Structure formats: structure tokens, C-alpha cells
Amino acid sequence: MSLRIDLQIISDWIPDGARVLDLGCGNGTLLKHLQQRGISGYGLEIDNGNFAECIASGVNVIQADLDEGLPLFADQSFDFVILSQTLQAMARPDFLLDEIMRVGKQGIIGFPNFGHWLCRWQLSINGKMPVSKSLPNAWYDTPNIHLCTIADFEKMCADKHLEIINRSIVNHAHKDTLGIRLLPNLFGQIAVYHIQKQNS
Amino acid sequence: MPDTLPADSVGLVSPATLHVDKPLQLDCGRTLNNYHLIYETYGTLNQEKSNAILICHALSGDHHAAGYHSMQDRKPGWWDSAIGPGKPIDTNHFFVVCPNNLGGCKGSTGPNTINPETGRLYGPDFPIVTVADWVRSQAVLADHLGIQQWAAVVGGSLGGMQALQWAISLPDRLRHVLIIAAAPKLSAQNIAFNEVARTAIKSDPDFHEGHYAEHNTIPAQGLGLARMLGHITYLSDEAMGQKFGRELRSGALQYGYDVEFQIESYLRYQSSSFVGRFDANTYLLMTKALDYFDPARDFNDDLTATVASIQARSLVISFTSDWRFSPLRSVEIVNAMIKAGKHVTYAEIEANQGHDAFLMPITRYMEIFGSYMKKIASEVPSA
């Protein structure tokens, strides 16, 4: 089974034997994949269906609401805290990012880039809120209440004194095109960042 | 009374009894030189003896967890909602064992059985047993059945505490532990409720310092009161409100002190039916076992250090409206397990039934419980 693009990028960044916390772990696909490489950890998930699937996969899963932060977890208790395609659905993304950097030595954050040209086109030319493969919901029933662009995210990292160790910006075909390299915020659809506190 | 047994029932069952002559050293310092454990089993033990599930019962539970003793039974065993063919603890896959705890009153050695050394009922002289004592005695039963390692030890409430104690004390004898609606120890409020219950029993003039049997009586008033109090703490305000509200039995206020509200009538019914089936000395003993349960006490109150020995994978479940052992109490266990790097899965089930929710077939609870048990079943051959 091939992993979703962003999950494959994340998996490649995590060394064998690491201890990870996967926030909004969905049906546990990433954790199960990582487990096969001796990477242990826990997933946090709130959706009932996903939760049962995690159990069926033999993934450790804790039912938790990420909007409440990570009170269960001690400072610096994981090598990596992962948040994939969930940041934009948080009530307070900045608060969760603080929590991620408290609990994890390093963080990996993946999100759909709202700065992609198609989003800009739909808003500026059609005058409508963008609907895309990464953001399939209508504006009124979307869980994605805090969308951001690559530039926005990097600004937040700078404000919070977070160092970007690595970033991977791709489109859905997982192609790293010339356009993406030159103008990532215009041509990238999915952004994944590997971050840590500055000077850590 | 069922005319025919439901298809998902384990059917008609009958208990077995194990007589043990090997002395059991108890935490209180006393020794039971010999004792017996009554237990029921459902399903078939596989050749490898690897598909066995131990069910630990709660305060007023017993060995009759599922099925019917006769076609005249009004109700099945206490956890029939979860045990049977196709149910979360699927007897098509698992061999299920449920003993009555030592100190109980349903057939295992306890206050209402004969002390072989005196030839009289133990009564109040039966030693106070602890959760750890129960685990030791259940291990003797496992030895007898040839079960070296349980596929899982499962319990709710006080049963969940036994399951946790199993995982801590005998880590290599279980592969999974399911701790439902439990706590790592009682809070002051929990102990306070127990003390009120005990005071109700002990202050009943028919209690006779626990020797009521010799006076051919039972402390019905006290035991009934204790049960009423317990029952209130097992339900949530919301559940009671939904079930009874302020409904009156006769439809009009009587301006007297007799039973008027339906909730009063319900509590009296619960209390009188309990008095007929439960022993007061056992009730006292069970509440003390609850009060004393505190496995972290031996580890400088460090729960993370306490669970460090655990090898089993854990499923911890709590219920939102349970105020007897609230979700926060389960989170204490989960928190310690995470800190200790143990395999743990945790779910908080939305339920308005209070502590009693753990006995009810709540859809999401059964789904999570069932998924976890299915995963366990996939690891072992069925019989």
C-alpha cells in the first residue's frame, strides 16, 4: 500500500527507533507504517470510525481533542510530534504549535497551501472561496477554519523563534516541479515542515 | 424468563468449584490455609491454552457473568451484554473464565462460608482481602486450568482495578489488559461514600457485630441503605432525571413521609432486592478492598514507576458522566503508562448513564471494546 504523499515525506524524515506522537492520526496509517520500522508511539484521534480502525491496526491510540492541547504528555517526551493536514482545522493553531514544541524535541507539520495559484484564482477571478482536492468542503461546512499559506506559516515560525530544519513542498502528483522550486507559495499544494526551537 | 435463549447468549451455564489446599498468604498478614473458588467458564480453551480471558468482577458482582442458570432465570449474568457469541468478548473465539472473588458471598470462600478450623461461619472473622490477594488467588485458578498466560484480563470498576493489579504484579501472565471505568486508587470522596455505607450496615441493630447469622437475622436496613447510597453514586444526575424525573407514584402530592416520588420507590426496590441476594459482611469487605487499593503505595506514590513492570498492551476506557470514577481517574492511569512508554489505547465514551455505563451495551463502547477484542482474537487460534 502506498502512503499518501505527505505521509511518505514525513516517514522519510523519521529515523528508525524514534519515539513519535501523531496528532490527528486518522486511521493510523502512518503509525502502522512507522511501527514496521521499529518506530514506537501514540496517535491522538477524536473521530470514532478512525479510532476503531486504529485499534484494528494495533496502533496505540488515545482519544483526545487537540484543541485542548496535549495535557497528557510531558515536556520533551517525544523525538517527533507530527501534525499532518490538521493544523488548519484547529481553533488555535498557534497554541497547538506551542504544545507541539513543548512535548516534542522536533515537530513535523504538514498543511494544504492556501497560497496555491488555483486558490488565488478561485477567490480573485471567480470571487468564491476555493474548493480543491486538498480543501474539498464548501466554506460553510468545512473543518478547515484556519487556512494559511506557506508564507503565513513561515512567518508564524519566525515569530515563535522556530527553526525550519527541512521543508518539502509538492503538488498532489508528488512532483517537485521547477515552478514549485521557484515559486513554492504559488505552485505548491502540500507543504510539510520539519521544525525545532532555535538553538536547540 | 426467556422462552428460548437468545442466539447471542452463551446459553445455560453452571459453575465449577476449585478447592485449594495450598495456603494463601494475605496482605493483612493472615493466611487462608485452604479455600475454594467458584467460577464459570464460557467457550472452549484452545490446544495452546492461549485464548483464555479472565473476567474480574466489581463490588456486587460474582462468577455468573453471562448466560442463564436455568430457563426460569429472569435475567442473564451481570455482563451478558459483553460476553457471548458475536459480542465483544466473543465466546466463539475465547475461553472466558470468571471467578467469584475470595470474600464474596456467592460460593467462593468468604464470610458466609464455614471456617474449617472452627466449624462455624467465618462471619466478620473472615480476613480482609485485598485486590492483590484476589490476583494471587486468581493466578492459582489459572494454574489449575493450565493457563500460563491470559490473552487478556478484563474488568470494570473494582474489576478494572484487579485487571490493573494483574498487569503490574504478574506482567508475564497476560498479553492484554482492559481497564474499564476504574481508578488507580480511591479518592477521599470515594472512601467517604464507602464509610457511610459501612456505617449504615454496622449501625443496624440486627448487625450484631457481624454475627447476624448466629442470631438468625440480617442487617437488612443497613445493607439496604448502603446499596441505596451506592446506587445513587453509580448513576448520573442526568440519567436519574431522564429515568424518573420528579414523577410521582400516585400522581398527586400526599404531604406525608411515605414513598411519593418514583425515584424513592426505585431505590427501595433496588435496596430490598439487593438485601435478598448479598451478604453484609461481604459488602463491608469489598468496600475495604476498594479503599485499600493503591498499587503506587509500594512505589513512593509514583504511578509511573508502578506501571513500569507492565508488559501487557492496555486498553483503558472511561465514561463521560461517571462521577464515581471519572474519566480523569482513567487518565491518571493512561498518563502513567505513556510516561513509562507502555502500549496503551484510551477512549472516553460519551454516555449519560454514570458509572453503570460500563455494564451497558452502548454502541460506541461496544464498537471499541469489540475492535480491541477482535485484534486480540486475531493473535490466537480459536479452539
PDB file of C-alpha atoms in Angstrom, chain A residues 103-180:
ATOM      1  CA  VAL A 103       6.156  17.938  24.006  1.00  0.00           C
ATOM      2  CA  GLY A 104       8.376  17.159  21.021  1.00  0.00           C
ATOM      3  CA  LYS A 105      12.077  17.675  20.510  1.00  0.00           C
ATOM      4  CA  GLN A 106      11.177  18.297  16.880  1.00  0.00           C
ATOM      5  CA  GLY A 107       7.924  18.882  15.078  1.00  0.00           C
ATOM      6  CA  ILE A 108       6.688  17.878  11.658  1.00  0.00           C
ATOM      7  CA  ILE A 109       3.782  19.920  10.337  1.00  0.00           C
ATOM      8  CA  GLY A 110       2.014  19.308   7.034  1.00  0.00           C
ATOM      9  CA  PHE A 111      -0.768  21.501   5.670  1.00  0.00           C
ATOM     10  CA  PRO A 112      -2.532  22.406   2.423  1.00  0.00           C
ATOM     11  CA  ASN A 113      -1.106  25.594   0.950  1.00  0.00           C
ATOM     12  CA  PHE A 114      -3.825  28.203   0.612  1.00  0.00           C
ATOM     13  CA  GLY A 115      -1.460  30.318  -1.441  1.00  0.00           C
ATOM     14  CA  HIS A 116      -1.610  27.903  -4.374  1.00  0.00           C
ATOM     15  CA  TRP A 117      -2.489  29.696  -7.614  1.00  0.00           C
ATOM     16  CA  LEU A 118      -5.743  27.789  -8.026  1.00  0.00           C
ATOM     17  CA  CYS A 119      -6.980  29.032  -4.660  1.00  0.00           C
ATOM     18  CA  ARG A 120      -5.931  32.551  -5.557  1.00  0.00           C
ATOM     19  CA  TRP A 121      -7.656  32.220  -8.935  1.00  0.00           C
ATOM     20  CA  GLN A 122     -10.915  30.977  -7.473  1.00  0.00           C
ATOM     21  CA  LEU A 123     -11.010  33.827  -4.992  1.00  0.00           C
ATOM     22  CA  SER A 124      -9.773  36.650  -7.197  1.00  0.00           C
ATOM     23  CA  ILE A 125     -11.392  35.766 -10.524  1.00  0.00           C
ATOM     24  CA  ASN A 126     -14.448  33.718  -9.524  1.00  0.00           C
ATOM     25  CA  GLY A 127     -14.889  35.633  -6.305  1.00  0.00           C
ATOM     26  CA  LYS A 128     -15.603  32.398  -4.450  1.00  0.00           C
ATOM     27  CA  MET A 129     -13.956  30.589  -1.560  1.00  0.00           C
ATOM     28  CA  PRO A 130     -11.593  27.998  -3.052  1.00  0.00           C
ATOM     29  CA  VAL A 131     -12.559  24.356  -3.269  1.00  0.00           C
ATOM     30  CA  SER A 132      -9.789  21.957  -4.248  1.00  0.00           C
ATOM     31  CA  LYS A 133      -8.520  18.428  -3.795  1.00  0.00           C
ATOM     32  CA  SER A 134      -6.834  19.363  -0.502  1.00  0.00           C
ATOM     33  CA  LEU A 135      -9.764  21.547   0.558  1.00  0.00           C
ATOM     34  CA  PRO A 136     -12.859  19.776  -0.736  1.00  0.00           C
ATOM     35  CA  ASN A 137     -15.513  21.318   1.531  1.00  0.00           C
ATOM     36  CA  ALA A 138     -17.785  24.270   0.939  1.00  0.00           C
ATOM     37  CA  TRP A 139     -16.969  27.282   3.101  1.00  0.00           C
ATOM     38  CA  TYR A 140     -19.933  26.747   5.415  1.00  0.00           C
ATOM     39  CA  ASP A 141     -19.277  23.141   6.394  1.00  0.00           C
ATOM     40  CA  THR A 142     -15.513  22.971   6.273  1.00  0.00           C
ATOM     41  CA  PRO A 143     -13.490  21.822   9.272  1.00  0.00           C
ATOM     42  CA  ASN A 144     -10.674  23.941   7.851  1.00  0.00           C
ATOM     43  CA  ILE A 145     -11.227  27.156   9.730  1.00  0.00           C
ATOM     44  CA  HIS A 146      -7.643  28.438   9.862  1.00  0.00           C
ATOM     45  CA  LEU A 147      -6.178  28.111   6.420  1.00  0.00           C
ATOM     46  CA  CYS A 148      -2.759  29.553   5.800  1.00  0.00           C
ATOM     47  CA  THR A 149      -0.211  29.927   3.060  1.00  0.00           C
ATOM     48  CA  ILE A 150       3.404  28.849   3.035  1.00  0.00           C
ATOM     49  CA  ALA A 151       4.398  32.471   3.663  1.00  0.00           C
ATOM     50  CA  ASP A 152       1.976  32.692   6.608  1.00  0.00           C
ATOM     51  CA  PHE A 153       3.303  29.527   8.184  1.00  0.00           C
ATOM     52  CA  GLU A 154       6.927  30.603   7.849  1.00  0.00           C
ATOM     53  CA  LYS A 155       6.041  33.960   9.402  1.00  0.00           C
ATOM     54  CA  MET A 156       4.492  32.143  12.388  1.00  0.00           C
ATOM     55  CA  CYS A 157       7.633  30.008  12.757  1.00  0.00           C
ATOM     56  CA  ALA A 158       9.778  33.157  12.716  1.00  0.00           C
ATOM     57  CA  ASP A 159       7.519  34.853  15.282  1.00  0.00           C
ATOM     58  CA  LYS A 160       7.814  31.829  17.525  1.00  0.00           C
ATOM     59  CA  HIS A 161      11.589  31.535  17.027  1.00  0.00           C
ATOM     60  CA  LEU A 162      11.291  28.159  15.372  1.00  0.00           C
ATOM     61  CA  GLU A 163      13.995  26.925  13.063  1.00  0.00           C
ATOM     62  CA  ILE A 164      12.950  25.243   9.824  1.00  0.00           C
ATOM     63  CA  ILE A 165      15.220  22.212   9.525  1.00  0.00           C
ATOM     64  CA  ASN A 166      13.668  20.993   6.319  1.00  0.00           C
ATOM     65  CA  ARG A 167      10.676  21.682   4.156  1.00  0.00           C
ATOM     66  CA  SER A 168       9.082  19.788   1.326  1.00  0.00           C
ATOM     67  CA  ILE A 169       6.605  21.453  -0.966  1.00  0.00           C
ATOM     68  CA  VAL A 170       4.903  19.339  -3.581  1.00  0.00           C
ATOM     69  CA  ASN A 171       1.793  19.011  -5.665  1.00  0.00           C
ATOM     70  CA  HIS A 172      -0.645  16.118  -5.455  1.00  0.00           C
ATOM     71  CA  ALA A 173       1.264  14.169  -8.066  1.00  0.00           C
ATOM     72  CA  HIS A 174       4.212  14.396  -5.666  1.00  0.00           C
ATOM     73  CA  LYS A 175       6.113  16.284  -8.315  1.00  0.00           C
ATOM     74  CA  ASP A 176       8.699  18.772  -7.307  1.00  0.00           C
ATOM     75  CA  THR A 177       8.362  20.955 -10.412  1.00  0.00           C
ATOM     76  CA  LEU A 178      10.501  23.888 -11.494  1.00  0.00           C
ATOM     77  CA  GLY A 179       7.528  26.136 -10.748  1.00  0.00           C
ATOM     78  CA  ILE A 180       7.322  24.849  -7.176  1.00  0.00           C
TER      79      ILE A 180
END
